[in-house]
PDB file of N, CA and C in Angstrom:
ATOM      1  N   UNK A 560     165.984 107.920 157.191  1.00 72.00           N
ATOM      2  CA  UNK A 560     166.589 106.652 157.362  1.00 72.00           C
ATOM      3  C   UNK A 560     167.525 106.617 158.543  1.00 72.00           C
ATOM      4  N   UNK A 561     167.867 107.748 159.105  1.00 83.00           N
ATOM      5  CA  UNK A 561     168.681 107.809 160.247  1.00 83.00           C
ATOM      6  C   UNK A 561     170.187 107.779 159.968  1.00 83.00           C
ATOM      7  N   UNK A 562     170.598 107.822 158.714  1.00 84.00           N
ATOM      8  CA  UNK A 562     172.009 107.840 158.371  1.00 84.00           C
ATOM      9  C   UNK A 562     172.567 109.255 158.468  1.00 84.00           C
ATOM     10  N   UNK A 563     173.694 109.428 159.131  1.00 88.00           N
ATOM     11  CA  UNK A 563     174.259 110.774 159.233  1.00 88.00           C
ATOM     12  C   UNK A 563     174.606 111.306 157.858  1.00 88.00           C
ATOM     13  N   UNK A 564     174.452 112.593 157.604  1.00 90.00           N
ATOM     14  CA  UNK A 564     174.700 113.204 156.279  1.00 90.00           C
ATOM     15  C   UNK A 564     176.112 112.946 155.779  1.00 90.00           C
ATOM     16  N   UNK A 565     177.084 112.928 156.671  1.00 88.00           N
ATOM     17  CA  UNK A 565     178.469 112.747 156.254  1.00 88.00           C
ATOM     18  C   UNK A 565     178.693 111.310 155.737  1.00 88.00           C
ATOM     19  N   UNK A 566     177.759 110.418 155.943  1.00 88.00           N
ATOM     20  CA  UNK A 566     177.873 109.034 155.442  1.00 88.00           C
ATOM     21  C   UNK A 566     177.089 108.840 154.086  1.00 88.00           C
ATOM     22  N   UNK A 567     176.422 109.911 153.615  1.00 91.00           N
ATOM     23  CA  UNK A 567     175.554 109.787 152.446  1.00 91.00           C
ATOM     24  C   UNK A 567     176.310 110.253 151.201  1.00 91.00           C
ATOM     25  N   UNK A 568     175.985 109.609 150.092  1.00 94.00           N
ATOM     26  CA  UNK A 568     176.507 110.019 148.792  1.00 94.00           C
ATOM     27  C   UNK A 568     175.351 109.956 147.763  1.00 94.00           C
ATOM     28  N   UNK A 569     175.182 111.022 147.025  1.00 95.00           N
ATOM     29  CA  UNK A 569     174.206 111.046 145.945  1.00 95.00           C
ATOM     30  C   UNK A 569     174.899 110.714 144.668  1.00 95.00           C
ATOM     31  N   UNK A 570     174.398 109.761 143.921  1.00 95.00           N
ATOM     32  CA  UNK A 570     174.930 109.404 142.613  1.00 95.00           C
ATOM     33  C   UNK A 570     173.827 109.734 141.632  1.00 95.00           C
ATOM     34  N   UNK A 571     174.122 110.610 140.661  1.00 94.00           N
ATOM     35  CA  UNK A 571     173.061 111.044 139.723  1.00 94.00           C
ATOM     36  C   UNK A 571     173.628 111.415 138.394  1.00 94.00           C
ATOM     37  N   UNK A 572     172.724 111.879 137.500  1.00 93.00           N
ATOM     38  CA  UNK A 572     173.133 112.214 136.174  1.00 93.00           C
ATOM     39  C   UNK A 572     172.545 113.547 135.693  1.00 93.00           C
ATOM     40  N   UNK A 573     172.062 114.351 136.587  1.00 91.00           N
ATOM     41  CA  UNK A 573     171.443 115.584 136.187  1.00 91.00           C
ATOM     42  C   UNK A 573     171.688 116.734 137.184  1.00 91.00           C
ATOM     43  N   UNK A 574     171.343 117.887 136.772  1.00 91.00           N
ATOM     44  CA  UNK A 574     171.507 119.062 137.668  1.00 91.00           C
ATOM     45  C   UNK A 574     170.641 118.897 138.910  1.00 91.00           C
ATOM     46  N   UNK A 575     169.416 118.336 138.738  1.00 93.00           N
ATOM     47  CA  UNK A 575     168.552 118.153 139.900  1.00 93.00           C
ATOM     48  C   UNK A 575     169.165 117.249 140.953  1.00 93.00           C
ATOM     49  N   UNK A 576     169.869 116.174 140.509  1.00 94.00           N
ATOM     50  CA  UNK A 576     170.536 115.286 141.447  1.00 94.00           C
ATOM     51  C   UNK A 576     171.651 115.989 142.181  1.00 94.00           C
ATOM     52  N   UNK A 577     172.490 116.663 141.426  1.00 94.00           N
ATOM     53  CA  UNK A 577     173.668 117.345 142.063  1.00 94.00           C
ATOM     54  C   UNK A 577     173.208 118.475 142.945  1.00 94.00           C
ATOM     55  N   UNK A 578     172.245 119.252 142.501  1.00 95.00           N
ATOM     56  CA  UNK A 578     171.768 120.370 143.333  1.00 95.00           C
ATOM     57  C   UNK A 578     171.086 119.896 144.600  1.00 95.00           C
ATOM     58  N   UNK A 579     170.361 118.792 144.480  1.00 96.00           N
ATOM     59  CA  UNK A 579     169.712 118.222 145.667  1.00 96.00           C
ATOM     60  C   UNK A 579     170.770 117.773 146.703  1.00 96.00           C
ATOM     61  N   UNK A 580     171.847 117.178 146.214  1.00 96.00           N
ATOM     62  CA  UNK A 580     172.916 116.776 147.114  1.00 96.00           C
ATOM     63  C   UNK A 580     173.554 117.977 147.793  1.00 96.00           C
ATOM     64  N   UNK A 581     173.821 119.018 146.985  1.00 96.00           N
ATOM     65  CA  UNK A 581     174.403 120.239 147.546  1.00 96.00           C
ATOM     66  C   UNK A 581     173.486 120.882 148.554  1.00 96.00           C
ATOM     67  N   UNK A 582     172.225 120.940 148.296  1.00 97.00           N
ATOM     68  CA  UNK A 582     171.234 121.519 149.225  1.00 97.00           C
ATOM     69  C   UNK A 582     171.144 120.745 150.522  1.00 97.00           C
ATOM     70  N   UNK A 583     171.330 119.411 150.400  1.00 95.00           N
ATOM     71  CA  UNK A 583     171.241 118.560 151.599  1.00 95.00           C
ATOM     72  C   UNK A 583     172.570 118.527 152.334  1.00 95.00           C
ATOM     73  N   UNK A 584     173.633 119.030 151.740  1.00 95.00           N
ATOM     74  CA  UNK A 584     174.945 118.998 152.375  1.00 95.00           C
ATOM     75  C   UNK A 584     175.604 117.660 152.316  1.00 95.00           C
ATOM     76  N   UNK A 585     175.367 116.892 151.263  1.00 96.00           N
ATOM     77  CA  UNK A 585     176.012 115.588 151.133  1.00 96.00           C
ATOM     78  C   UNK A 585     176.900 115.558 149.873  1.00 96.00           C
ATOM     79  N   UNK A 586     177.846 114.633 149.857  1.00 96.00           N
ATOM     80  CA  UNK A 586     178.762 114.456 148.724  1.00 96.00           C
ATOM     81  C   UNK A 586     177.975 113.964 147.508  1.00 96.00           C
ATOM     82  N   UNK A 587     178.486 114.275 146.334  1.00 96.00           N
ATOM     83  CA  UNK A 587     177.770 113.876 145.119  1.00 96.00           C
ATOM     84  C   UNK A 587     178.736 113.367 144.061  1.00 96.00           C
ATOM     85  N   UNK A 588     178.259 112.396 143.311  1.00 96.00           N
ATOM     86  CA  UNK A 588     178.951 111.823 142.186  1.00 96.00           C
ATOM     87  C   UNK A 588     178.035 111.973 140.967  1.00 96.00           C
ATOM     88  N   UNK A 589     178.537 112.568 139.922  1.00 95.00           N
ATOM     89  CA  UNK A 589     177.732 112.739 138.717  1.00 95.00           C
ATOM     90  C   UNK A 589     178.339 111.877 137.619  1.00 95.00           C
ATOM     91  N   UNK A 590     177.464 111.230 136.881  1.00 95.00           N
ATOM     92  CA  UNK A 590     177.897 110.423 135.705  1.00 95.00           C
ATOM     93  C   UNK A 590     177.756 111.338 134.493  1.00 95.00           C
ATOM     94  N   UNK A 591     178.687 111.230 133.555  1.00 92.00           N
ATOM     95  CA  UNK A 591     178.645 112.070 132.366  1.00 92.00           C
ATOM     96  C   UNK A 591     177.983 111.353 131.175  1.00 92.00           C
ATOM     97  N   UNK A 592     177.388 110.190 131.445  1.00 90.00           N
ATOM     98  CA  UNK A 592     176.709 109.456 130.376  1.00 90.00           C
ATOM     99  C   UNK A 592     175.210 109.347 130.588  1.00 90.00           C
ATOM    100  N   UNK A 593     174.656 110.208 131.405  1.00 82.00           N
ATOM    101  CA  UNK A 593     173.245 110.164 131.677  1.00 82.00           C
ATOM    102  C   UNK A 593     172.527 111.383 131.103  1.00 82.00           C
ATOM    103  N   UNK A 594     171.364 111.672 131.648  1.00 80.00           N
ATOM    104  CA  UNK A 594     170.555 112.790 131.181  1.00 80.00           C
ATOM    105  C   UNK A 594     170.964 114.073 131.925  1.00 80.00           C
ATOM    106  N   UNK A 595     171.276 115.095 131.165  1.00 79.00           N
ATOM    107  CA  UNK A 595     171.536 116.406 131.793  1.00 79.00           C
ATOM    108  C   UNK A 595     171.463 117.450 130.704  1.00 79.00           C
ATOM    109  N   UNK A 596     170.754 118.518 131.003  1.00 82.00           N
ATOM    110  CA  UNK A 596     170.730 119.649 130.042  1.00 82.00           C
ATOM    111  C   UNK A 596     171.958 120.493 130.114  1.00 82.00           C
ATOM    112  N   UNK A 597     172.702 120.329 131.209  1.00 84.00           N
ATOM    113  CA  UNK A 597     173.898 121.110 131.458  1.00 84.00           C
ATOM    114  C   UNK A 597     175.076 120.147 131.426  1.00 84.00           C
ATOM    115  N   UNK A 598     176.238 120.612 130.973  1.00 86.00           N
ATOM    116  CA  UNK A 598     177.398 119.762 130.939  1.00 86.00           C
ATOM    117  C   UNK A 598     177.667 119.243 132.351  1.00 86.00           C
ATOM    118  N   UNK A 599     177.804 117.975 132.546  1.00 84.00           N
ATOM    119  CA  UNK A 599     177.978 117.431 133.915  1.00 84.00           C
ATOM    120  C   UNK A 599     179.182 117.993 134.640  1.00 84.00           C
ATOM    121  N   UNK A 600     180.245 118.317 133.924  1.00 85.00           N
ATOM    122  CA  UNK A 600     181.435 118.872 134.637  1.00 85.00           C
ATOM    123  C   UNK A 600     181.201 120.288 135.131  1.00 85.00           C
ATOM    124  N   UNK A 601     180.125 120.942 134.683  1.00 87.00           N
ATOM    125  CA  UNK A 601     179.797 122.297 135.124  1.00 87.00           C
ATOM    126  C   UNK A 601     178.880 122.284 136.331  1.00 87.00           C
ATOM    127  N   UNK A 602     178.446 121.119 136.778  1.00 91.00           N
ATOM    128  CA  UNK A 602     177.451 121.028 137.877  1.00 91.00           C
ATOM    129  C   UNK A 602     178.049 121.182 139.250  1.00 91.00           C
ATOM    130  N   UNK A 603     179.340 120.966 139.379  1.00 91.00           N
ATOM    131  CA  UNK A 603     179.972 121.144 140.688  1.00 91.00           C
ATOM    132  C   UNK A 603     179.839 119.935 141.606  1.00 91.00           C
ATOM    133  N   UNK A 604     179.638 118.728 141.027  1.00 95.00           N
ATOM    134  CA  UNK A 604     179.614 117.530 141.824  1.00 95.00           C
ATOM    135  C   UNK A 604     181.016 117.295 142.449  1.00 95.00           C
ATOM    136  N   UNK A 605     181.059 116.565 143.510  1.00 96.00           N
ATOM    137  CA  UNK A 605     182.327 116.267 144.163  1.00 96.00           C
ATOM    138  C   UNK A 605     183.228 115.392 143.231  1.00 96.00           C
ATOM    139  N   UNK A 606     182.603 114.503 142.477  1.00 95.00           N
ATOM    140  CA  UNK A 606     183.298 113.619 141.581  1.00 95.00           C
ATOM    141  C   UNK A 606     182.470 113.425 140.324  1.00 95.00           C
ATOM    142  N   UNK A 607     183.164 113.286 139.182  1.00 96.00           N
ATOM    143  CA  UNK A 607     182.511 113.038 137.867  1.00 96.00           C
ATOM    144  C   UNK A 607     183.098 111.757 137.350  1.00 96.00           C
ATOM    145  N   UNK A 608     182.239 110.835 136.956  1.00 96.00           N
ATOM    146  CA  UNK A 608     182.673 109.585 136.385  1.00 96.00           C
ATOM    147  C   UNK A 608     182.148 109.359 134.977  1.00 96.00           C
ATOM    148  N   UNK A 609     182.828 108.523 134.222  1.00 96.00           N
ATOM    149  CA  UNK A 609     182.463 108.289 132.851  1.00 96.00           C
ATOM    150  C   UNK A 609     182.026 106.822 132.586  1.00 96.00           C
ATOM    151  N   UNK A 610     182.148 106.012 133.630  1.00 95.00           N
ATOM    152  CA  UNK A 610     181.783 104.593 133.456  1.00 95.00           C
ATOM    153  C   UNK A 610     181.410 104.027 134.872  1.00 95.00           C
ATOM    154  N   UNK A 611     180.510 103.071 134.867  1.00 91.00           N
ATOM    155  CA  UNK A 611     180.082 102.488 136.123  1.00 91.00           C
ATOM    156  C   UNK A 611     181.241 101.887 136.892  1.00 91.00           C
ATOM    157  N   UNK A 612     182.288 101.423 136.212  1.00 93.00           N
ATOM    158  CA  UNK A 612     183.459 100.834 136.889  1.00 93.00           C
ATOM    159  C   UNK A 612     184.147 101.834 137.764  1.00 93.00           C
ATOM    160  N   UNK A 613     183.896 103.125 137.597  1.00 94.00           N
ATOM    161  CA  UNK A 613     184.553 104.158 138.405  1.00 94.00           C
ATOM    162  C   UNK A 613     183.775 104.528 139.669  1.00 94.00           C
ATOM    163  N   UNK A 614     182.637 103.929 139.883  1.00 93.00           N
ATOM    164  CA  UNK A 614     181.796 104.370 141.017  1.00 93.00           C
ATOM    165  C   UNK A 614     182.485 104.036 142.324  1.00 93.00           C
ATOM    166  N   UNK A 615     183.034 102.856 142.498  1.00 90.00           N
ATOM    167  CA  UNK A 615     183.642 102.521 143.791  1.00 90.00           C
ATOM    168  C   UNK A 615     184.746 103.491 144.143  1.00 90.00           C
ATOM    169  N   UNK A 616     185.658 103.770 143.215  1.00 92.00           N
ATOM    170  CA  UNK A 616     186.767 104.731 143.517  1.00 92.00           C
ATOM    171  C   UNK A 616     186.264 106.100 143.848  1.00 92.00           C
ATOM    172  N   UNK A 617     185.209 106.526 143.159  1.00 95.00           N
ATOM    173  CA  UNK A 617     184.632 107.856 143.480  1.00 95.00           C
ATOM    174  C   UNK A 617     183.975 107.809 144.868  1.00 95.00           C
ATOM    175  N   UNK A 618     183.296 106.757 145.212  1.00 93.00           N
ATOM    176  CA  UNK A 618     182.673 106.644 146.513  1.00 93.00           C
ATOM    177  C   UNK A 618     183.782 106.589 147.596  1.00 93.00           C
ATOM    178  N   UNK A 619     184.822 105.865 147.303  1.00 92.00           N
ATOM    179  CA  UNK A 619     185.934 105.774 148.278  1.00 92.00           C
ATOM    180  C   UNK A 619     186.582 107.131 148.469  1.00 92.00           C
ATOM    181  N   UNK A 620     186.637 107.997 147.426  1.00 94.00           N
ATOM    182  CA  UNK A 620     187.159 109.326 147.567  1.00 94.00           C
ATOM    183  C   UNK A 620     186.257 110.180 148.448  1.00 94.00           C
ATOM    184  N   UNK A 621     184.960 109.929 148.340  1.00 93.00           N
ATOM    185  CA  UNK A 621     183.988 110.678 149.171  1.00 93.00           C
ATOM    186  C   UNK A 621     183.975 110.179 150.596  1.00 93.00           C
ATOM    187  N   UNK A 622     184.130 108.885 150.790  1.00 91.00           N
ATOM    188  CA  UNK A 622     184.072 108.205 152.092  1.00 91.00           C
ATOM    189  C   UNK A 622     185.293 107.289 152.212  1.00 91.00           C
ATOM    190  N   UNK A 623     186.434 107.812 152.650  1.00 90.00           N
ATOM    191  CA  UNK A 623     187.661 106.983 152.693  1.00 90.00           C
ATOM    192  C   UNK A 623     187.511 105.716 153.559  1.00 90.00           C
ATOM    193  N   UNK A 624     186.617 105.720 154.534  1.00 87.00           N
ATOM    194  CA  UNK A 624     186.427 104.542 155.404  1.00 87.00           C
ATOM    195  C   UNK A 624     185.530 103.497 154.775  1.00 87.00           C
ATOM    196  N   UNK A 625     185.030 103.784 153.572  1.00 81.00           N
ATOM    197  CA  UNK A 625     184.141 102.837 152.873  1.00 81.00           C
ATOM    198  C   UNK A 625     184.774 101.496 152.628  1.00 81.00           C
ATOM    199  N   UNK A 626     184.026 100.426 152.890  1.00 77.00           N
ATOM    200  CA  UNK A 626     184.494  99.088 152.566  1.00 77.00           C
ATOM    201  C   UNK A 626     183.443  98.372 151.758  1.00 77.00           C
ATOM    202  N   UNK A 627     183.905  97.499 150.878  1.00 70.00           N
ATOM    203  CA  UNK A 627     182.991  96.713 150.051  1.00 70.00           C
ATOM    204  C   UNK A 627     182.416  95.568 150.834  1.00 70.00           C
ATOM    205  N   UNK A 628     181.212  95.239 150.542  1.00 66.00           N
ATOM    206  CA  UNK A 628     180.609  94.024 151.053  1.00 66.00           C
ATOM    207  C   UNK A 628     181.402  92.856 150.468  1.00 66.00           C
ATOM    208  N   UNK A 629     181.622  91.807 151.190  1.00 63.00           N
ATOM    209  CA  UNK A 629     182.332  90.642 150.613  1.00 63.00           C
ATOM    210  C   UNK A 629     181.585  90.007 149.467  1.00 63.00           C
ATOM    211  N   UNK A 630     180.317  90.363 149.306  1.00 59.00           N
ATOM    212  CA  UNK A 630     179.523  89.813 148.211  1.00 59.00           C
ATOM    213  C   UNK A 630     179.599  90.584 146.926  1.00 59.00           C
ATOM    214  N   UNK A 631     180.263  91.746 146.994  1.00 59.00           N
ATOM    215  CA  UNK A 631     180.422  92.582 145.799  1.00 59.00           C
ATOM    216  C   UNK A 631     181.816  92.399 145.265  1.00 59.00           C
ATOM    217  N   UNK A 632     181.918  92.057 143.971  1.00 56.00           N
ATOM    218  CA  UNK A 632     183.264  91.853 143.382  1.00 56.00           C
ATOM    219  C   UNK A 632     183.461  92.805 142.249  1.00 56.00           C
TER     220      UNK A 632
END
């Protein structure tokens, strides 16, 4: 897609998602309410969230320059 790796964030719910992000060298956010055979807090994601309402703050922590589209509330 041409996006620099430092601008990418993987959001997932499993070890495969988190490990793929780590292998690619990108930040990751893991949700603890999805599918995972391993405890999500043991996966080593950059951020762990428990509700969709936490996604923006976790993304902002990964990418401080992140801004919301004016269409997202």
